[in-house]
């Protein structure tokens, strides 16, 4: 309920990119139809966001989710929904991070850190993790698809900014062509 309200609030207040690091553990929902039936409020709110035209360069809202951190061969939901971008994570060696979800429903990978690799390299530096805000208004090193997701959102924002400068407009599908692919689960 709180997430649904937040999504609608963002849509009503001008957001054109929605970046989310919450969802249902991979494997609990195994299809788009199951997500729609089991989480109707979240689905409705996300569809509401997608329908808003808050950016002149895009015909609706762009929804980006972290895929999940269960090392499961599918994206969690709502990230795995066919119209959303699901972000997996890779380590500094460009291989999938040991925790990342992968496979069906996942669309793109971005740097998300890997504490296991940090431990192997140098346990004191956090060199293989991503610098992030942490509790208490401080910064710390973290890992996860939630660390990878902002990279994709940032690139999307730059792309929309550039499209606006050029006076270009895109459908969501055109803009996301590199990120999205049909889900084989339905």
XYZ file of N, CA and C in Angstrom:
558
model
N 0.826 -1.195 0.000
C 0.000 0.000 0.000
C 0.867 1.255 0.000
N 1.907 1.278 0.835
C 2.780 2.445 0.882
C 3.483 2.631 -0.455
N 3.964 1.521 -1.044
C 4.656 1.636 -2.331
C 3.699 2.140 -3.407
N 2.453 1.700 -3.397
C 1.471 2.155 -4.386
C 1.228 3.653 -4.268
N 1.108 4.119 -3.056
C 0.909 5.560 -2.835
C 2.123 6.358 -3.301
N 3.314 5.848 -3.015
C 4.543 6.546 -3.409
C 4.668 6.617 -4.930
N 4.328 5.534 -5.607
C 4.403 5.503 -7.072
C 3.421 6.517 -7.662
N 2.205 6.552 -7.170
C 1.219 7.508 -7.677
C 1.628 8.946 -7.355
N 2.195 9.162 -6.176
C 2.681 10.493 -5.803
C 3.760 10.953 -6.784
N 4.712 10.069 -7.094
C 5.780 10.414 -8.030
C 5.202 10.778 -9.396
N 4.254 9.988 -9.865
C 3.638 10.250 -11.170
C 2.918 11.594 -11.178
N 2.205 11.896 -10.118
C 1.436 13.134 -10.036
C 2.298 14.374 -9.836
N 3.557 14.164 -9.454
C 4.446 15.295 -9.192
C 5.584 15.395 -10.201
N 5.377 14.854 -11.400
C 6.284 15.116 -12.503
C 7.389 14.116 -12.782
N 7.480 13.030 -12.040
C 8.545 12.064 -12.295
C 8.322 11.379 -13.636
N 9.388 11.187 -14.382
C 9.291 10.470 -15.647
C 10.069 9.159 -15.605
N 10.937 8.995 -14.613
C 11.664 7.738 -14.397
C 11.389 7.293 -12.968
N 10.954 6.054 -12.822
C 10.705 5.476 -11.510
C 11.739 4.378 -11.286
N 12.585 4.565 -10.299
C 13.599 3.571 -9.970
C 13.222 2.917 -8.652
N 13.097 1.593 -8.668
C 12.615 0.877 -7.490
C 13.575 -0.229 -7.080
N 13.797 -0.324 -5.785
C 14.622 -1.388 -5.222
C 13.818 -2.180 -4.203
N 12.612 -2.537 -4.568
C 11.742 -3.349 -3.716
C 11.040 -4.368 -4.596
N 10.555 -5.407 -3.998
C 9.819 -6.379 -4.783
C 9.637 -7.695 -4.045
N 9.076 -8.643 -4.762
C 8.789 -9.974 -4.242
C 9.950 -10.889 -4.606
N 10.367 -11.693 -3.676
C 11.473 -12.623 -3.892
C 11.258 -13.444 -5.160
N 12.320 -13.598 -5.939
C 12.242 -14.353 -7.192
C 11.711 -15.760 -6.936
N 10.803 -16.174 -7.803
C 10.229 -17.509 -7.718
C 8.865 -17.559 -7.058
N 8.521 -16.558 -6.263
C 7.190 -16.542 -5.643
C 6.137 -16.257 -6.706
N 6.384 -15.254 -7.535
C 5.553 -15.023 -8.716
C 6.366 -15.518 -9.902
N 5.744 -16.308 -10.752
C 6.465 -16.880 -11.887
C 5.929 -16.428 -13.236
N 4.993 -15.496 -13.241
C 4.470 -14.972 -14.502
C 3.894 -13.583 -14.276
N 3.763 -12.858 -15.370
C 3.137 -11.537 -15.301
C 1.706 -11.636 -14.782
N 0.972 -12.631 -15.255
C -0.421 -12.789 -14.813
C -0.511 -13.029 -13.308
N 0.399 -13.809 -12.766
C 0.403 -14.068 -11.326
C 0.662 -12.769 -10.551
N 1.610 -11.961 -11.031
C 1.893 -10.668 -10.398
C 0.648 -9.783 -10.415
N -0.004 -9.682 -11.565
C -1.197 -8.832 -11.692
C -2.287 -9.285 -10.722
N -2.516 -10.589 -10.618
C -3.570 -11.123 -9.746
C -3.225 -11.015 -8.265
N -1.963 -11.248 -7.912
C -1.565 -11.287 -6.506
C -1.198 -9.912 -5.933
N -0.819 -8.977 -6.775
C -0.432 -7.634 -6.314
C -1.163 -6.561 -7.125
N -2.485 -6.556 -7.088
C -3.237 -5.635 -7.950
C -2.992 -4.164 -7.647
N -2.762 -3.807 -6.393
C -2.538 -2.394 -6.067
C -1.202 -1.919 -6.612
N -0.166 -2.749 -6.461
C 1.134 -2.374 -7.020
C 1.045 -2.279 -8.539
N 0.412 -3.268 -9.161
C 0.271 -3.266 -10.616
C -0.469 -2.013 -11.086
N -1.579 -1.694 -10.437
C -2.357 -0.514 -10.828
C -1.524 0.762 -10.703
N -0.809 0.901 -9.607
C 0.006 2.098 -9.402
C 1.111 2.205 -10.454
N 1.755 1.086 -10.763
C 2.827 1.100 -11.759
C 2.278 1.399 -13.152
N 1.122 0.859 -13.479
C 0.502 1.162 -14.776
C 0.105 2.645 -14.845
N -0.352 3.189 -13.729
C -0.679 4.612 -13.655
C 0.564 5.445 -13.947
N 1.688 5.079 -13.319
C 2.939 5.801 -13.559
C 3.326 5.712 -15.035
N 3.265 4.506 -15.593
C 3.664 4.291 -16.990
C 2.812 5.103 -17.959
N 1.580 5.413 -17.587
C 0.673 6.151 -18.466
C 0.897 7.664 -18.432
N 1.635 8.158 -17.443
C 1.832 9.601 -17.308
C 2.865 10.102 -18.315
N 2.579 11.242 -18.909
C 3.491 11.854 -19.888
C 4.129 13.077 -19.256
N 5.088 12.830 -18.353
C 5.730 13.914 -17.615
C 6.998 14.435 -18.282
N 7.393 13.832 -19.391
C 8.584 14.262 -20.116
C 8.217 14.391 -21.585
N 8.524 15.534 -22.176
C 8.173 15.780 -23.576
C 8.859 14.817 -24.536
N 9.946 14.189 -24.114
C 10.692 13.283 -24.992
C 10.162 11.855 -24.959
N 9.207 11.561 -24.072
C 8.752 10.185 -23.876
C 7.237 10.146 -23.732
N 6.611 9.115 -24.278
C 5.150 9.035 -24.262
C 4.571 8.442 -22.979
N 5.385 8.268 -21.950
C 4.904 7.743 -20.674
C 6.054 7.610 -19.689
N 5.753 7.052 -18.528
C 6.780 6.891 -17.504
C 7.628 5.654 -17.734
N 8.898 5.757 -17.416
C 9.857 4.668 -17.557
C 10.058 4.025 -16.181
N 9.855 2.704 -16.085
C 9.916 1.996 -14.802
C 11.115 1.055 -14.790
N 11.997 1.265 -13.815
C 13.233 0.494 -13.696
C 13.285 -0.126 -12.306
N 13.491 -1.440 -12.239
C 13.554 -2.178 -10.972
C 14.858 -2.942 -10.842
N 15.315 -3.114 -9.620
C 16.404 -4.048 -9.352
C 15.820 -5.469 -9.427
N 16.569 -6.396 -10.031
C 16.073 -7.750 -10.313
C 15.967 -8.621 -9.066
N 16.756 -8.342 -8.043
C 16.742 -9.146 -6.825
C 18.094 -9.779 -6.555
N 18.275 -10.208 -5.327
C 19.579 -10.680 -4.848
C 19.529 -12.094 -4.289
N 18.762 -12.971 -4.909
C 18.625 -14.338 -4.392
C 19.431 -15.374 -5.184
N 20.269 -14.930 -6.127
C 21.028 -15.842 -7.003
C 20.099 -16.809 -7.714
N 18.951 -16.310 -8.146
C 17.923 -17.137 -8.757
C 17.884 -16.899 -10.265
N 17.569 -17.944 -11.017
C 17.566 -17.876 -12.483
C 16.286 -17.248 -13.024
N 15.857 -16.167 -12.433
C 14.741 -15.359 -12.921
C 14.691 -14.077 -12.104
N 14.092 -13.057 -12.669
C 13.925 -11.799 -11.954
C 12.823 -11.933 -10.915
N 12.952 -11.191 -9.826
C 11.847 -11.059 -8.891
C 10.777 -10.170 -9.516
N 9.643 -10.043 -8.867
C 8.567 -9.169 -9.345
C 8.390 -8.020 -8.383
N 7.979 -6.874 -8.875
C 7.511 -6.513 -10.194
C 8.606 -6.349 -11.250
N 9.877 -6.452 -10.897
C 10.966 -6.238 -11.861
C 10.817 -7.090 -13.108
N 10.339 -8.303 -12.975
C 10.233 -9.205 -14.101
C 9.074 -8.935 -15.039
N 8.211 -7.991 -14.688
C 7.063 -7.694 -15.548
C 7.555 -7.214 -16.919
N 6.915 -7.664 -17.970
C 7.401 -7.459 -19.342
C 7.592 -6.009 -19.759
N 6.883 -5.064 -19.176
C 7.001 -3.660 -19.577
C 7.985 -2.857 -18.727
N 8.612 -3.491 -17.755
C 9.547 -2.791 -16.881
C 10.968 -3.240 -17.186
N 11.921 -2.404 -16.848
C 13.328 -2.742 -17.030
C 13.822 -3.369 -15.736
N 14.352 -4.582 -15.830
C 14.854 -5.327 -14.672
C 16.379 -5.359 -14.734
N 17.030 -4.832 -13.692
C 18.485 -4.658 -13.683
C 19.166 -5.712 -12.816
N 20.047 -6.487 -13.437
C 20.886 -7.432 -12.714
C 22.215 -6.754 -12.406
N 23.090 -7.480 -11.732
C 24.333 -6.883 -11.266
C 25.546 -7.695 -11.706
N 26.602 -6.980 -12.087
C 27.861 -7.676 -12.339
C 28.943 -7.151 -11.416
N 29.966 -7.985 -11.225
C 31.097 -7.681 -10.355
C 32.152 -6.883 -11.118
N 33.169 -6.391 -10.417
C 34.237 -5.654 -11.094
C 34.977 -6.470 -12.164
N 34.855 -7.800 -12.130
C 35.491 -8.629 -13.157
C 34.563 -8.851 -14.349
N 33.430 -8.135 -14.369
C 32.434 -8.171 -15.445
C 31.669 -9.489 -15.534
N 31.781 -10.318 -14.533
C 30.989 -11.540 -14.439
C 29.786 -11.265 -13.543
N 28.715 -12.067 -13.641
C 27.570 -11.839 -12.764
C 28.000 -11.865 -11.287
N 27.483 -10.924 -10.515
C 27.766 -10.906 -9.083
C 27.209 -12.176 -8.457
N 27.836 -12.648 -7.390
C 27.447 -13.937 -6.805
C 26.017 -13.958 -6.279
N 25.415 -12.840 -6.017
C 24.074 -12.758 -5.418
C 22.981 -12.452 -6.437
N 23.328 -11.980 -7.628
C 22.342 -11.400 -8.540
C 21.381 -12.424 -9.137
N 20.133 -12.010 -9.320
C 19.192 -12.799 -10.102
C 19.546 -12.598 -11.575
N 19.205 -13.565 -12.395
C 19.594 -13.538 -13.807
C 18.583 -14.354 -14.607
N 18.619 -14.223 -15.917
C 17.769 -15.045 -16.765
C 16.446 -14.398 -17.106
N 15.371 -15.205 -17.250
C 14.075 -14.688 -17.679
C 13.594 -13.500 -16.841
N 13.130 -12.481 -17.537
C 12.630 -11.275 -16.886
C 13.693 -10.221 -16.671
N 14.955 -10.582 -16.754
C 16.056 -9.634 -16.568
C 16.423 -9.025 -17.914
N 16.721 -7.715 -17.918
C 16.954 -7.012 -19.171
C 18.353 -6.467 -19.374
N 18.994 -6.010 -18.321
C 20.285 -5.349 -18.460
C 21.075 -5.533 -17.168
N 22.398 -5.520 -17.285
C 23.264 -5.628 -16.101
C 24.052 -4.338 -15.937
N 24.349 -4.008 -14.697
C 25.134 -2.819 -14.375
C 26.000 -3.130 -13.158
N 27.014 -2.307 -12.879
C 27.876 -2.557 -11.720
C 27.091 -2.498 -10.415
N 27.197 -3.552 -9.621
C 26.483 -3.593 -8.349
C 27.360 -3.943 -7.172
N 28.646 -4.161 -7.422
C 29.559 -4.526 -6.350
C 29.493 -6.011 -6.044
N 30.495 -6.465 -5.313
C 30.553 -7.866 -4.920
C 31.446 -7.976 -3.687
N 30.825 -8.081 -2.523
C 31.572 -8.126 -1.260
C 32.498 -9.320 -1.208
N 32.108 -10.435 -1.806
C 32.976 -11.613 -1.821
C 34.264 -11.294 -2.548
N 34.182 -10.608 -3.671
C 35.386 -10.235 -4.403
C 36.188 -9.210 -3.609
N 35.505 -8.284 -2.918
C 36.203 -7.317 -2.071
C 37.010 -8.030 -1.003
N 36.411 -9.043 -0.416
C 37.098 -9.797 0.621
C 38.356 -10.438 0.066
N 38.244 -10.985 -1.114
C 39.403 -11.632 -1.727
C 40.486 -10.633 -2.085
N 40.096 -9.437 -2.521
C 41.075 -8.442 -2.953
C 41.677 -7.691 -1.771
N 40.840 -7.097 -0.963
C 41.316 -6.333 0.188
C 40.117 -6.029 1.069
N 40.000 -6.746 2.146
C 38.820 -6.658 3.012
C 38.607 -5.268 3.608
N 39.636 -4.449 3.691
C 39.514 -3.154 4.359
C 39.053 -2.007 3.466
N 39.131 -2.150 2.145
C 38.844 -1.000 1.285
C 37.444 -0.980 0.716
N 36.794 -2.110 0.612
C 35.493 -2.136 -0.059
C 35.621 -1.834 -1.535
N 36.819 -2.044 -2.101
C 37.123 -1.642 -3.472
C 36.197 -2.259 -4.507
N 35.627 -3.380 -4.217
C 34.763 -4.028 -5.206
C 33.284 -3.818 -4.911
N 32.974 -2.894 -4.040
C 31.586 -2.577 -3.743
C 31.289 -1.165 -4.240
N 30.031 -0.767 -4.152
C 29.584 0.524 -4.657
C 29.352 1.467 -3.483
N 29.882 2.680 -3.587
C 29.682 3.680 -2.545
C 28.232 4.148 -2.578
N 27.584 4.164 -1.423
C 26.172 4.512 -1.338
C 25.892 5.256 -0.035
N 24.733 5.875 0.040
C 24.306 6.443 1.310
C 23.875 5.302 2.217
N 24.109 5.475 3.512
C 23.699 4.496 4.516
C 23.019 5.241 5.657
N 22.473 4.510 6.593
C 21.779 5.126 7.730
C 22.646 6.170 8.417
N 22.014 7.185 8.934
C 22.704 8.237 9.661
C 23.259 9.329 8.762
N 22.828 9.369 7.495
C 23.292 10.406 6.581
C 24.748 10.264 6.199
N 25.275 9.053 6.231
C 26.675 8.810 5.916
C 26.787 8.010 4.629
N 28.017 7.702 4.263
C 28.295 6.892 3.088
C 28.987 5.610 3.510
N 28.750 4.565 2.744
C 29.398 3.296 3.001
C 29.385 2.448 1.745
N 30.170 1.393 1.746
C 30.241 0.496 0.600
C 29.172 -0.586 0.733
N 28.478 -0.834 -0.373
C 27.395 -1.816 -0.378
C 27.431 -2.604 -1.683
N 26.616 -3.644 -1.739
C 26.466 -4.434 -2.956
C 24.996 -4.743 -3.161
N 24.628 -5.092 -4.390
C 23.273 -5.537 -4.670
C 22.744 -4.977 -5.970
N 21.651 -5.561 -6.425
C 21.015 -5.035 -7.632
C 20.451 -3.640 -7.360
N 20.227 -3.318 -6.094
C 19.812 -1.953 -5.738
C 20.944 -0.953 -5.958
N 22.172 -1.422 -5.987
C 23.317 -0.557 -6.292
C 23.501 -0.442 -7.805
N 23.075 -1.464 -8.549
C 23.202 -1.457 -10.010
C 22.117 -0.607 -10.670
N 20.943 -0.634 -10.107
C 19.782 0.042 -10.686
C 20.007 1.542 -10.947
N 20.648 2.289 -10.048
C 20.852 3.718 -10.314
C 21.716 4.001 -11.544
N 22.620 3.091 -11.885
C 23.424 3.287 -13.096
C 22.520 3.339 -14.329
N 21.574 2.414 -14.401
C 20.663 2.356 -15.542
C 19.727 3.562 -15.534
N 19.236 3.934 -14.372
C 18.359 5.105 -14.278
C 19.091 6.373 -14.692
N 20.348 6.479 -14.297
C 21.147 7.648 -14.678
C 21.366 7.739 -16.178
N 21.667 6.613 -16.807
C 21.842 6.598 -18.261
C 20.523 6.946 -18.953
N 19.422 6.419 -18.436
C 18.111 6.749 -19.013
C 17.829 8.249 -18.893
N 18.144 8.833 -17.749
C 17.921 10.263 -17.551
C 18.780 11.086 -18.514
N 20.028 10.679 -18.696
C 20.883 11.379 -19.656
C 20.323 11.265 -21.071
N 19.835 10.076 -21.413
C 19.251 9.873 -22.735
C 18.030 10.742 -22.966
N 17.173 10.834 -21.964
C 15.987 11.689 -22.091
C 16.376 13.163 -22.184
N 17.372 13.560 -21.412
C 17.848 14.943 -21.455
C 18.374 15.291 -22.847
N 19.142 14.378 -23.411
C 19.686 14.594 -24.747
C 18.565 14.630 -25.795
N 17.592 13.735 -25.668
C 16.454 13.731 -26.585
C 15.714 15.062 -26.528
N 15.540 15.608 -25.320
C 14.883 16.906 -25.175
C 15.676 18.003 -25.882
N 17.000 17.987 -25.731
C 17.847 18.990 -26.395
C 17.700 18.926 -27.914
N 17.546 17.721 -28.435
C 17.432 17.537 -29.881
C 15.999 17.681 -30.393
N 15.054 17.822 -29.465
C 13.653 17.929 -29.849
C 13.071 16.606 -30.331
N 13.653 15.507 -29.908
C 13.194 14.169 -30.304
C 12.162 13.659 -29.314
N 11.251 12.835 -29.801
C 10.303 12.155 -28.929
C 10.328 10.663 -29.255
N 10.088 9.863 -28.229
C 10.138 8.415 -28.352
C 8.942 7.784 -27.655
N 8.557 6.617 -28.138
C 7.640 5.798 -27.364
C 8.494 5.111 -26.297
N 7.836 4.587 -25.270
C 8.590 3.850 -24.240
C 9.340 2.683 -24.873
N 8.687 1.968 -25.781
C 9.334 0.823 -26.426
C 10.543 1.236 -27.248
N 10.445 2.333 -27.986
C 11.593 2.810 -28.763
C 12.756 3.170 -27.846
N 12.457 3.887 -26.772
C 13.506 4.338 -25.871
C 14.172 3.164 -25.152
N 13.394 2.153 -24.835
C 13.890 1.009 -24.060
C 14.360 -0.149 -24.930
N 14.413 0.034 -26.219
C 14.732 -1.058 -27.129
C 15.966 -1.839 -26.698
N 16.977 -1.167 -26.208
C 18.194 -1.874 -25.786
C 17.998 -2.642 -24.480
N 17.051 -2.219 -23.664
C 16.867 -2.809 -22.350
C 15.864 -3.970 -22.318
N 14.826 -3.860 -23.105
C 13.698 -4.763 -22.930
C 13.672 -5.878 -23.953
N 13.055 -6.948 -23.557
C 12.797 -8.067 -24.455
C 11.549 -8.772 -23.944
N 10.837 -9.458 -24.814
C 9.619 -10.142 -24.365
C 9.935 -11.171 -23.275
N 9.048 -11.280 -22.330
C 9.210 -12.253 -21.263
C 8.767 -13.628 -21.738
N 9.613 -14.654 -21.602
C 9.226 -15.987 -22.060
C 8.337 -16.737 -21.074
N 7.936 -16.095 -19.975
C 7.195 -16.805 -18.931
C 5.701 -16.826 -19.152
N 5.142 -16.058 -20.049
C 3.684 -16.038 -20.255
C 3.294 -16.664 -21.564
